[in-house]
């Protein structure tokens, strides 16, 4: 039965996915724009936008044949917090919205290039996202300081990827230690979050339902991290996530692990071909 459902999903997704996703993005962007124009945030309040955003995110994953499972959701604290997931997929924000967003509205810290994406920018704007400018370190420091202050005052969790960019293989990249200075300054709990299964989930044409798992570890409380050297704190969070990834890979069968390793290798090769093509275009 699962195969039949996914076959029908694949047949219809090509027609419905782009239009539905774009329409949701456009609607949210227009709502925020109207709030700003009228200077009245009560026209389309955040809770209302978040409910719609999460509904659309669920629809995106349903069309892609992806199911999100969450372990440790009870560990997500109430109020403001600094959520630090690993980053392996362009859909990580959607996975987190569906998996964690039923409990509270999340505020993403994202790359400024996403503001130019007609397909997805409305989802970020609708979530009150804060956009990093990679060309200005000073501006980014101010933005992260503002994000932590916002989380503290508005009692909403902020999501930021400590790796700073997406890992092609799912193996952890170096963490940006500076990311952890701001929750220390504002005494916010830090929540290590691990996302696994995203490489396998990229095969949207599979007749099997793909499962992405989110693991929410117990928060590191401000009393335990505020005076800790930032570099040590960064290593501590990275070690927690790394351990979860290792345990996940150990739980796979020999066949599943072999498939995952092939996906890692193919992902790197694909990026290399992309870079070679880009260099040729630049050189003329």
PDB file of N, CA, C and O in Angstrom, residues 157-227:
ATOM      1  N   UNK A 157      12.371  30.418  20.839  1.00  0.00           N
ATOM      2  CA  UNK A 157      13.658  29.799  20.522  1.00  0.00           C
ATOM      3  C   UNK A 157      14.207  30.240  19.174  1.00  0.00           C
ATOM      4  O   UNK A 157      13.460  30.394  18.208  1.00  0.00           O
ATOM      5  N   UNK A 158      15.497  30.457  19.134  1.00  0.00           N
ATOM      6  CA  UNK A 158      16.199  30.808  17.903  1.00  0.00           C
ATOM      7  C   UNK A 158      16.956  29.584  17.401  1.00  0.00           C
ATOM      8  O   UNK A 158      17.582  28.866  18.187  1.00  0.00           O
ATOM      9  N   UNK A 159      16.889  29.330  16.090  1.00  0.00           N
ATOM     10  CA  UNK A 159      17.626  28.223  15.480  1.00  0.00           C
ATOM     11  C   UNK A 159      18.806  28.767  14.699  1.00  0.00           C
ATOM     12  O   UNK A 159      18.638  29.637  13.838  1.00  0.00           O
ATOM     13  N   UNK A 160      19.994  28.265  15.005  1.00  0.00           N
ATOM     14  CA  UNK A 160      21.182  28.667  14.261  1.00  0.00           C
ATOM     15  C   UNK A 160      22.082  27.451  14.069  1.00  0.00           C
ATOM     16  O   UNK A 160      22.258  26.645  14.983  1.00  0.00           O
ATOM     17  N   UNK A 161      22.623  27.305  12.860  1.00  0.00           N
ATOM     18  CA  UNK A 161      23.486  26.166  12.551  1.00  0.00           C
ATOM     19  C   UNK A 161      24.941  26.530  12.858  1.00  0.00           C
ATOM     20  O   UNK A 161      25.518  27.386  12.178  1.00  0.00           O
ATOM     21  N   UNK A 162      25.551  25.906  13.869  1.00  0.00           N
ATOM     22  CA  UNK A 162      26.926  26.267  14.267  1.00  0.00           C
ATOM     23  C   UNK A 162      27.971  25.988  13.189  1.00  0.00           C
ATOM     24  O   UNK A 162      29.049  26.583  13.218  1.00  0.00           O
ATOM     25  N   UNK A 163      27.667  25.096  12.242  1.00  0.00           N
ATOM     26  CA  UNK A 163      28.631  24.810  11.171  1.00  0.00           C
ATOM     27  C   UNK A 163      28.722  25.972  10.173  1.00  0.00           C
ATOM     28  O   UNK A 163      29.707  26.098   9.442  1.00  0.00           O
ATOM     29  N   UNK A 164      27.679  26.767  10.121  1.00  0.00           N
ATOM     30  CA  UNK A 164      27.692  27.927   9.250  1.00  0.00           C
ATOM     31  C   UNK A 164      27.328  27.640   7.804  1.00  0.00           C
ATOM     32  O   UNK A 164      26.945  28.530   7.067  1.00  0.00           O
ATOM     33  N   UNK A 165      27.424  26.401   7.398  1.00  0.00           N
ATOM     34  CA  UNK A 165      27.074  26.002   6.037  1.00  0.00           C
ATOM     35  C   UNK A 165      26.683  24.530   6.038  1.00  0.00           C
ATOM     36  O   UNK A 165      26.895  23.817   7.022  1.00  0.00           O
ATOM     37  N   UNK A 166      26.151  24.086   4.924  1.00  0.00           N
ATOM     38  CA  UNK A 166      25.646  22.711   4.843  1.00  0.00           C
ATOM     39  C   UNK A 166      26.778  21.711   4.590  1.00  0.00           C
ATOM     40  O   UNK A 166      27.641  21.916   3.752  1.00  0.00           O
ATOM     41  N   UNK A 167      26.757  20.606   5.347  1.00  0.00           N
ATOM     42  CA  UNK A 167      27.714  19.524   5.130  1.00  0.00           C
ATOM     43  C   UNK A 167      27.222  18.645   3.988  1.00  0.00           C
ATOM     44  O   UNK A 167      26.065  18.219   3.970  1.00  0.00           O
ATOM     45  N   UNK A 168      28.102  18.350   3.032  1.00  0.00           N
ATOM     46  CA  UNK A 168      27.711  17.549   1.875  1.00  0.00           C
ATOM     47  C   UNK A 168      27.514  16.087   2.228  1.00  0.00           C
ATOM     48  O   UNK A 168      26.719  15.383   1.600  1.00  0.00           O
ATOM     49  N   UNK A 169      28.244  15.618   3.241  1.00  0.00           N
ATOM     50  CA  UNK A 169      28.242  14.190   3.565  1.00  0.00           C
ATOM     51  C   UNK A 169      27.448  13.846   4.821  1.00  0.00           C
ATOM     52  O   UNK A 169      27.213  12.672   5.101  1.00  0.00           O
ATOM     53  N   UNK A 170      27.072  14.853   5.594  1.00  0.00           N
ATOM     54  CA  UNK A 170      26.424  14.584   6.868  1.00  0.00           C
ATOM     55  C   UNK A 170      27.423  14.504   8.002  1.00  0.00           C
ATOM     56  O   UNK A 170      27.042  14.527   9.174  1.00  0.00           O
ATOM     57  N   UNK A 171      28.712  14.411   7.675  1.00  0.00           N
ATOM     58  CA  UNK A 171      29.752  14.454   8.699  1.00  0.00           C
ATOM     59  C   UNK A 171      29.898  15.893   9.174  1.00  0.00           C
ATOM     60  O   UNK A 171      29.832  16.834   8.380  1.00  0.00           O
ATOM     61  N   UNK A 172      30.103  16.074  10.472  1.00  0.00           N
ATOM     62  CA  UNK A 172      30.138  17.420  11.029  1.00  0.00           C
ATOM     63  C   UNK A 172      31.316  18.241  10.525  1.00  0.00           C
ATOM     64  O   UNK A 172      32.444  17.747  10.458  1.00  0.00           O
ATOM     65  N   UNK A 173      31.042  19.483  10.183  1.00  0.00           N
ATOM     66  CA  UNK A 173      32.088  20.440   9.852  1.00  0.00           C
ATOM     67  C   UNK A 173      32.523  21.137  11.140  1.00  0.00           C
ATOM     68  O   UNK A 173      31.933  20.940  12.205  1.00  0.00           O
ATOM     69  N   UNK A 174      33.551  21.976  11.050  1.00  0.00           N
ATOM     70  CA  UNK A 174      33.989  22.736  12.217  1.00  0.00           C
ATOM     71  C   UNK A 174      32.875  23.676  12.668  1.00  0.00           C
ATOM     72  O   UNK A 174      32.186  24.284  11.838  1.00  0.00           O
ATOM     73  N   UNK A 175      32.715  23.803  13.980  1.00  0.00           N
ATOM     74  CA  UNK A 175      31.721  24.717  14.528  1.00  0.00           C
ATOM     75  C   UNK A 175      32.315  26.121  14.636  1.00  0.00           C
ATOM     76  O   UNK A 175      33.509  26.291  14.890  1.00  0.00           O
ATOM     77  N   UNK A 176      31.468  27.119  14.448  1.00  0.00           N
ATOM     78  CA  UNK A 176      31.856  28.512  14.657  1.00  0.00           C
ATOM     79  C   UNK A 176      31.687  28.829  16.149  1.00  0.00           C
ATOM     80  O   UNK A 176      30.563  28.972  16.635  1.00  0.00           O
ATOM     81  N   UNK A 177      32.799  28.924  16.860  1.00  0.00           N
ATOM     82  CA  UNK A 177      32.737  29.100  18.312  1.00  0.00           C
ATOM     83  C   UNK A 177      31.968  30.349  18.722  1.00  0.00           C
ATOM     84  O   UNK A 177      31.278  30.370  19.748  1.00  0.00           O
ATOM     85  N   UNK A 178      32.061  31.402  17.902  1.00  0.00           N
ATOM     86  CA  UNK A 178      31.418  32.665  18.240  1.00  0.00           C
ATOM     87  C   UNK A 178      29.908  32.579  18.373  1.00  0.00           C
ATOM     88  O   UNK A 178      29.290  33.410  19.052  1.00  0.00           O
ATOM     89  N   UNK A 179      29.319  31.570  17.743  1.00  0.00           N
ATOM     90  CA  UNK A 179      27.862  31.381  17.802  1.00  0.00           C
ATOM     91  C   UNK A 179      27.387  31.218  19.246  1.00  0.00           C
ATOM     92  O   UNK A 179      26.252  31.579  19.586  1.00  0.00           O
ATOM     93  N   UNK A 180      28.269  30.698  20.111  1.00  0.00           N
ATOM     94  CA  UNK A 180      27.866  30.361  21.474  1.00  0.00           C
ATOM     95  C   UNK A 180      28.084  31.500  22.475  1.00  0.00           C
ATOM     96  O   UNK A 180      27.713  31.387  23.642  1.00  0.00           O
ATOM     97  N   UNK A 181      28.699  32.603  22.031  1.00  0.00           N
ATOM     98  CA  UNK A 181      28.917  33.726  22.935  1.00  0.00           C
ATOM     99  C   UNK A 181      27.612  34.396  23.340  1.00  0.00           C
ATOM    100  O   UNK A 181      27.461  34.892  24.458  1.00  0.00           O
ATOM    101  N   UNK A 182      26.662  34.393  22.421  1.00  0.00           N
ATOM    102  CA  UNK A 182      25.448  35.179  22.618  1.00  0.00           C
ATOM    103  C   UNK A 182      24.450  34.529  23.588  1.00  0.00           C
ATOM    104  O   UNK A 182      23.878  35.232  24.418  1.00  0.00           O
ATOM    105  N   UNK A 183      24.242  33.213  23.528  1.00  0.00           N
ATOM    106  CA  UNK A 183      23.395  32.610  24.568  1.00  0.00           C
ATOM    107  C   UNK A 183      24.057  32.686  25.947  1.00  0.00           C
ATOM    108  O   UNK A 183      23.362  32.707  26.963  1.00  0.00           O
ATOM    109  N   UNK A 184      25.393  32.740  25.980  1.00  0.00           N
ATOM    110  CA  UNK A 184      26.085  32.922  27.261  1.00  0.00           C
ATOM    111  C   UNK A 184      25.806  34.315  27.810  1.00  0.00           C
ATOM    112  O   UNK A 184      25.525  34.488  29.004  1.00  0.00           O
ATOM    113  N   UNK A 185      25.848  35.304  26.926  1.00  0.00           N
ATOM    114  CA  UNK A 185      25.638  36.693  27.344  1.00  0.00           C
ATOM    115  C   UNK A 185      24.230  36.917  27.877  1.00  0.00           C
ATOM    116  O   UNK A 185      24.033  37.645  28.866  1.00  0.00           O
ATOM    117  N   UNK A 186      23.251  36.282  27.246  1.00  0.00           N
ATOM    118  CA  UNK A 186      21.854  36.509  27.624  1.00  0.00           C
ATOM    119  C   UNK A 186      21.269  35.361  28.456  1.00  0.00           C
ATOM    120  O   UNK A 186      20.062  35.305  28.664  1.00  0.00           O
ATOM    121  N   UNK A 187      22.119  34.483  28.929  1.00  0.00           N
ATOM    122  CA  UNK A 187      21.705  33.387  29.816  1.00  0.00           C
ATOM    123  C   UNK A 187      20.554  32.562  29.236  1.00  0.00           C
ATOM    124  O   UNK A 187      19.530  32.337  29.874  1.00  0.00           O
ATOM    125  N   UNK A 188      20.761  32.128  28.005  1.00  0.00           N
ATOM    126  CA  UNK A 188      19.771  31.282  27.334  1.00  0.00           C
ATOM    127  C   UNK A 188      20.199  29.816  27.393  1.00  0.00           C
ATOM    128  O   UNK A 188      21.390  29.515  27.239  1.00  0.00           O
ATOM    129  N   UNK A 189      19.279  28.902  27.590  1.00  0.00           N
ATOM    130  CA  UNK A 189      19.632  27.483  27.497  1.00  0.00           C
ATOM    131  C   UNK A 189      20.016  27.121  26.060  1.00  0.00           C
ATOM    132  O   UNK A 189      19.416  27.627  25.112  1.00  0.00           O
ATOM    133  N   UNK A 190      21.017  26.283  25.916  1.00  0.00           N
ATOM    134  CA  UNK A 190      21.483  25.840  24.602  1.00  0.00           C
ATOM    135  C   UNK A 190      21.010  24.417  24.379  1.00  0.00           C
ATOM    136  O   UNK A 190      21.239  23.535  25.209  1.00  0.00           O
ATOM    137  N   UNK A 191      20.337  24.180  23.239  1.00  0.00           N
ATOM    138  CA  UNK A 191      19.754  22.867  22.964  1.00  0.00           C
ATOM    139  C   UNK A 191      20.457  22.214  21.775  1.00  0.00           C
ATOM    140  O   UNK A 191      20.248  22.614  20.631  1.00  0.00           O
ATOM    141  N   UNK A 192      21.299  21.201  22.015  1.00  0.00           N
ATOM    142  CA  UNK A 192      21.899  20.456  20.901  1.00  0.00           C
ATOM    143  C   UNK A 192      20.832  19.615  20.195  1.00  0.00           C
ATOM    144  O   UNK A 192      20.088  18.876  20.843  1.00  0.00           O
ATOM    145  N   UNK A 193      20.753  19.754  18.880  1.00  0.00           N
ATOM    146  CA  UNK A 193      19.776  19.002  18.081  1.00  0.00           C
ATOM    147  C   UNK A 193      20.502  18.307  16.939  1.00  0.00           C
ATOM    148  O   UNK A 193      21.333  18.916  16.266  1.00  0.00           O
ATOM    149  N   UNK A 194      20.172  17.040  16.732  1.00  0.00           N
ATOM    150  CA  UNK A 194      20.809  16.241  15.679  1.00  0.00           C
ATOM    151  C   UNK A 194      19.763  15.833  14.652  1.00  0.00           C
ATOM    152  O   UNK A 194      18.689  15.340  15.011  1.00  0.00           O
ATOM    153  N   UNK A 195      20.084  16.047  13.377  1.00  0.00           N
ATOM    154  CA  UNK A 195      19.194  15.636  12.286  1.00  0.00           C
ATOM    155  C   UNK A 195      19.904  14.553  11.478  1.00  0.00           C
ATOM    156  O   UNK A 195      21.010  14.773  10.977  1.00  0.00           O
ATOM    157  N   UNK A 196      19.289  13.393  11.344  1.00  0.00           N
ATOM    158  CA  UNK A 196      19.887  12.283  10.591  1.00  0.00           C
ATOM    159  C   UNK A 196      18.875  11.727   9.589  1.00  0.00           C
ATOM    160  O   UNK A 196      17.667  11.892   9.741  1.00  0.00           O
ATOM    161  N   UNK A 197      19.404  11.083   8.552  1.00  0.00           N
ATOM    162  CA  UNK A 197      18.540  10.488   7.531  1.00  0.00           C
ATOM    163  C   UNK A 197      18.270  11.400   6.355  1.00  0.00           C
ATOM    164  O   UNK A 197      17.505  11.047   5.449  1.00  0.00           O
ATOM    165  N   UNK A 198      18.904  12.581   6.331  1.00  0.00           N
ATOM    166  CA  UNK A 198      18.586  13.552   5.281  1.00  0.00           C
ATOM    167  C   UNK A 198      19.183  13.181   3.927  1.00  0.00           C
ATOM    168  O   UNK A 198      18.601  13.518   2.891  1.00  0.00           O
ATOM    169  N   UNK A 199      20.331  12.521   3.920  1.00  0.00           N
ATOM    170  CA  UNK A 199      20.911  12.118   2.634  1.00  0.00           C
ATOM    171  C   UNK A 199      20.011  11.114   1.929  1.00  0.00           C
ATOM    172  O   UNK A 199      19.774  11.201   0.718  1.00  0.00           O
ATOM    173  N   UNK A 200      19.502  10.144   2.684  1.00  0.00           N
ATOM    174  CA  UNK A 200      18.614   9.147   2.101  1.00  0.00           C
ATOM    175  C   UNK A 200      17.297   9.773   1.639  1.00  0.00           C
ATOM    176  O   UNK A 200      16.681   9.321   0.671  1.00  0.00           O
ATOM    177  N   UNK A 201      16.889  10.842   2.324  1.00  0.00           N
ATOM    178  CA  UNK A 201      15.599  11.475   2.017  1.00  0.00           C
ATOM    179  C   UNK A 201      15.623  12.286   0.730  1.00  0.00           C
ATOM    180  O   UNK A 201      14.574  12.704   0.237  1.00  0.00           O
ATOM    181  N   UNK A 202      16.814  12.503   0.168  1.00  0.00           N
ATOM    182  CA  UNK A 202      16.899  13.308  -1.060  1.00  0.00           C
ATOM    183  C   UNK A 202      16.330  12.591  -2.278  1.00  0.00           C
ATOM    184  O   UNK A 202      16.044  13.224  -3.287  1.00  0.00           O
ATOM    185  N   UNK A 203      16.166  11.290  -2.177  1.00  0.00           N
ATOM    186  CA  UNK A 203      15.640  10.521  -3.307  1.00  0.00           C
ATOM    187  C   UNK A 203      14.119  10.628  -3.332  1.00  0.00           C
ATOM    188  O   UNK A 203      13.404   9.745  -2.871  1.00  0.00           O
ATOM    189  N   UNK A 204      13.620  11.748  -3.884  1.00  0.00           N
ATOM    190  CA  UNK A 204      12.186  12.013  -3.884  1.00  0.00           C
ATOM    191  C   UNK A 204      11.401  11.026  -4.754  1.00  0.00           C
ATOM    192  O   UNK A 204      10.188  10.895  -4.616  1.00  0.00           O
ATOM    193  N   UNK A 205      12.096  10.339  -5.672  1.00  0.00           N
ATOM    194  CA  UNK A 205      11.412   9.417  -6.574  1.00  0.00           C
ATOM    195  C   UNK A 205      11.286   8.011  -6.007  1.00  0.00           C
ATOM    196  O   UNK A 205      10.742   7.122  -6.650  1.00  0.00           O
ATOM    197  N   UNK A 206      11.805   7.806  -4.802  1.00  0.00           N
ATOM    198  CA  UNK A 206      11.726   6.483  -4.177  1.00  0.00           C
ATOM    199  C   UNK A 206      10.283   6.119  -3.863  1.00  0.00           C
ATOM    200  O   UNK A 206       9.480   6.961  -3.445  1.00  0.00           O
ATOM    201  N   UNK A 207       9.958   4.855  -4.081  1.00  0.00           N
ATOM    202  CA  UNK A 207       8.608   4.375  -3.775  1.00  0.00           C
ATOM    203  C   UNK A 207       8.444   4.019  -2.301  1.00  0.00           C
ATOM    204  O   UNK A 207       7.373   3.630  -1.858  1.00  0.00           O
ATOM    205  N   UNK A 208       9.530   4.180  -1.536  1.00  0.00           N
ATOM    206  CA  UNK A 208       9.466   3.960  -0.096  1.00  0.00           C
ATOM    207  C   UNK A 208       9.394   5.306   0.620  1.00  0.00           C
ATOM    208  O   UNK A 208       9.962   6.292   0.173  1.00  0.00           O
ATOM    209  N   UNK A 209       8.687   5.329   1.742  1.00  0.00           N
ATOM    210  CA  UNK A 209       8.654   6.534   2.561  1.00  0.00           C
ATOM    211  C   UNK A 209       9.996   6.699   3.267  1.00  0.00           C
ATOM    212  O   UNK A 209      10.494   5.769   3.890  1.00  0.00           O
ATOM    213  N   UNK A 210      10.601   7.879   3.129  1.00  0.00           N
ATOM    214  CA  UNK A 210      11.878   8.153   3.780  1.00  0.00           C
ATOM    215  C   UNK A 210      11.630   8.714   5.172  1.00  0.00           C
ATOM    216  O   UNK A 210      10.647   9.434   5.384  1.00  0.00           O
ATOM    217  N   UNK A 211      12.513   8.381   6.099  1.00  0.00           N
ATOM    218  CA  UNK A 211      12.365   8.848   7.480  1.00  0.00           C
ATOM    219  C   UNK A 211      13.552   9.721   7.866  1.00  0.00           C
ATOM    220  O   UNK A 211      14.703   9.293   7.772  1.00  0.00           O
ATOM    221  N   UNK A 212      13.262  10.939   8.264  1.00  0.00           N
ATOM    222  CA  UNK A 212      14.268  11.837   8.829  1.00  0.00           C
ATOM    223  C   UNK A 212      14.023  11.890  10.335  1.00  0.00           C
ATOM    224  O   UNK A 212      12.894  12.107  10.775  1.00  0.00           O
ATOM    225  N   UNK A 213      15.090  11.678  11.096  1.00  0.00           N
ATOM    226  CA  UNK A 213      14.964  11.643  12.556  1.00  0.00           C
ATOM    227  C   UNK A 213      15.623  12.869  13.173  1.00  0.00           C
ATOM    228  O   UNK A 213      16.734  13.243  12.806  1.00  0.00           O
ATOM    229  N   UNK A 214      14.922  13.474  14.116  1.00  0.00           N
ATOM    230  CA  UNK A 214      15.450  14.619  14.867  1.00  0.00           C
ATOM    231  C   UNK A 214      15.612  14.198  16.321  1.00  0.00           C
ATOM    232  O   UNK A 214      14.668  13.704  16.948  1.00  0.00           O
ATOM    233  N   UNK A 215      16.821  14.389  16.853  1.00  0.00           N
ATOM    234  CA  UNK A 215      17.108  14.036  18.242  1.00  0.00           C
ATOM    235  C   UNK A 215      17.349  15.316  19.028  1.00  0.00           C
ATOM    236  O   UNK A 215      18.266  16.087  18.718  1.00  0.00           O
ATOM    237  N   UNK A 216      16.518  15.552  20.034  1.00  0.00           N
ATOM    238  CA  UNK A 216      16.639  16.746  20.878  1.00  0.00           C
ATOM    239  C   UNK A 216      17.268  16.335  22.207  1.00  0.00           C
ATOM    240  O   UNK A 216      16.660  15.596  22.987  1.00  0.00           O
ATOM    241  N   UNK A 217      18.484  16.794  22.444  1.00  0.00           N
ATOM    242  CA  UNK A 217      19.152  16.469  23.709  1.00  0.00           C
ATOM    243  C   UNK A 217      18.723  17.429  24.816  1.00  0.00           C
ATOM    244  O   UNK A 217      18.135  18.488  24.551  1.00  0.00           O
ATOM    245  N   UNK A 218      19.024  17.061  26.037  1.00  0.00           N
ATOM    246  CA  UNK A 218      18.700  17.919  27.167  1.00  0.00           C
ATOM    247  C   UNK A 218      19.448  19.245  27.039  1.00  0.00           C
ATOM    248  O   UNK A 218      20.615  19.268  26.661  1.00  0.00           O
ATOM    249  N   UNK A 219      18.784  20.346  27.350  1.00  0.00           N
ATOM    250  CA  UNK A 219      19.435  21.656  27.203  1.00  0.00           C
ATOM    251  C   UNK A 219      20.591  21.826  28.188  1.00  0.00           C
ATOM    252  O   UNK A 219      20.568  21.286  29.298  1.00  0.00           O
ATOM    253  N   UNK A 220      21.585  22.575  27.740  1.00  0.00           N
ATOM    254  CA  UNK A 220      22.676  22.974  28.632  1.00  0.00           C
ATOM    255  C   UNK A 220      22.227  24.277  29.286  1.00  0.00           C
ATOM    256  O   UNK A 220      22.089  25.304  28.622  1.00  0.00           O
ATOM    257  N   UNK A 221      21.981  24.236  30.575  1.00  0.00           N
ATOM    258  CA  UNK A 221      21.404  25.382  31.271  1.00  0.00           C
ATOM    259  C   UNK A 221      22.428  26.513  31.426  1.00  0.00           C
ATOM    260  O   UNK A 221      23.628  26.262  31.526  1.00  0.00           O
ATOM    261  N   UNK A 222      21.923  27.760  31.454  1.00  0.00           N
ATOM    262  CA  UNK A 222      22.833  28.906  31.579  1.00  0.00           C
ATOM    263  C   UNK A 222      23.762  28.817  32.783  1.00  0.00           C
ATOM    264  O   UNK A 222      24.925  29.212  32.694  1.00  0.00           O
ATOM    265  N   UNK A 223      23.260  28.277  33.881  1.00  0.00           N
ATOM    266  CA  UNK A 223      24.085  28.182  35.078  1.00  0.00           C
ATOM    267  C   UNK A 223      25.289  27.271  34.863  1.00  0.00           C
ATOM    268  O   UNK A 223      26.317  27.389  35.533  1.00  0.00           O
ATOM    269  N   UNK A 224      25.163  26.367  33.874  1.00  0.00           N
ATOM    270  CA  UNK A 224      26.240  25.410  33.596  1.00  0.00           C
ATOM    271  C   UNK A 224      27.158  25.851  32.459  1.00  0.00           C
ATOM    272  O   UNK A 224      28.218  25.252  32.263  1.00  0.00           O
ATOM    273  N   UNK A 225      26.743  26.866  31.683  1.00  0.00           N
ATOM    274  CA  UNK A 225      27.584  27.242  30.544  1.00  0.00           C
ATOM    275  C   UNK A 225      28.023  28.705  30.514  1.00  0.00           C
ATOM    276  O   UNK A 225      28.922  29.066  29.757  1.00  0.00           O
ATOM    277  N   UNK A 226      27.396  29.568  31.323  1.00  0.00           N
ATOM    278  CA  UNK A 226      27.648  31.011  31.194  1.00  0.00           C
ATOM    279  C   UNK A 226      29.113  31.393  31.452  1.00  0.00           C
ATOM    280  O   UNK A 226      29.614  32.355  30.854  1.00  0.00           O
ATOM    281  N   UNK A 227      29.800  30.655  32.314  1.00  0.00           N
ATOM    282  CA  UNK A 227      31.198  30.974  32.615  1.00  0.00           C
ATOM    283  C   UNK A 227      32.177  29.997  31.956  1.00  0.00           C
ATOM    284  O   UNK A 227      33.374  30.073  32.188  1.00  0.00           O
TER     285      UNK A 227
END
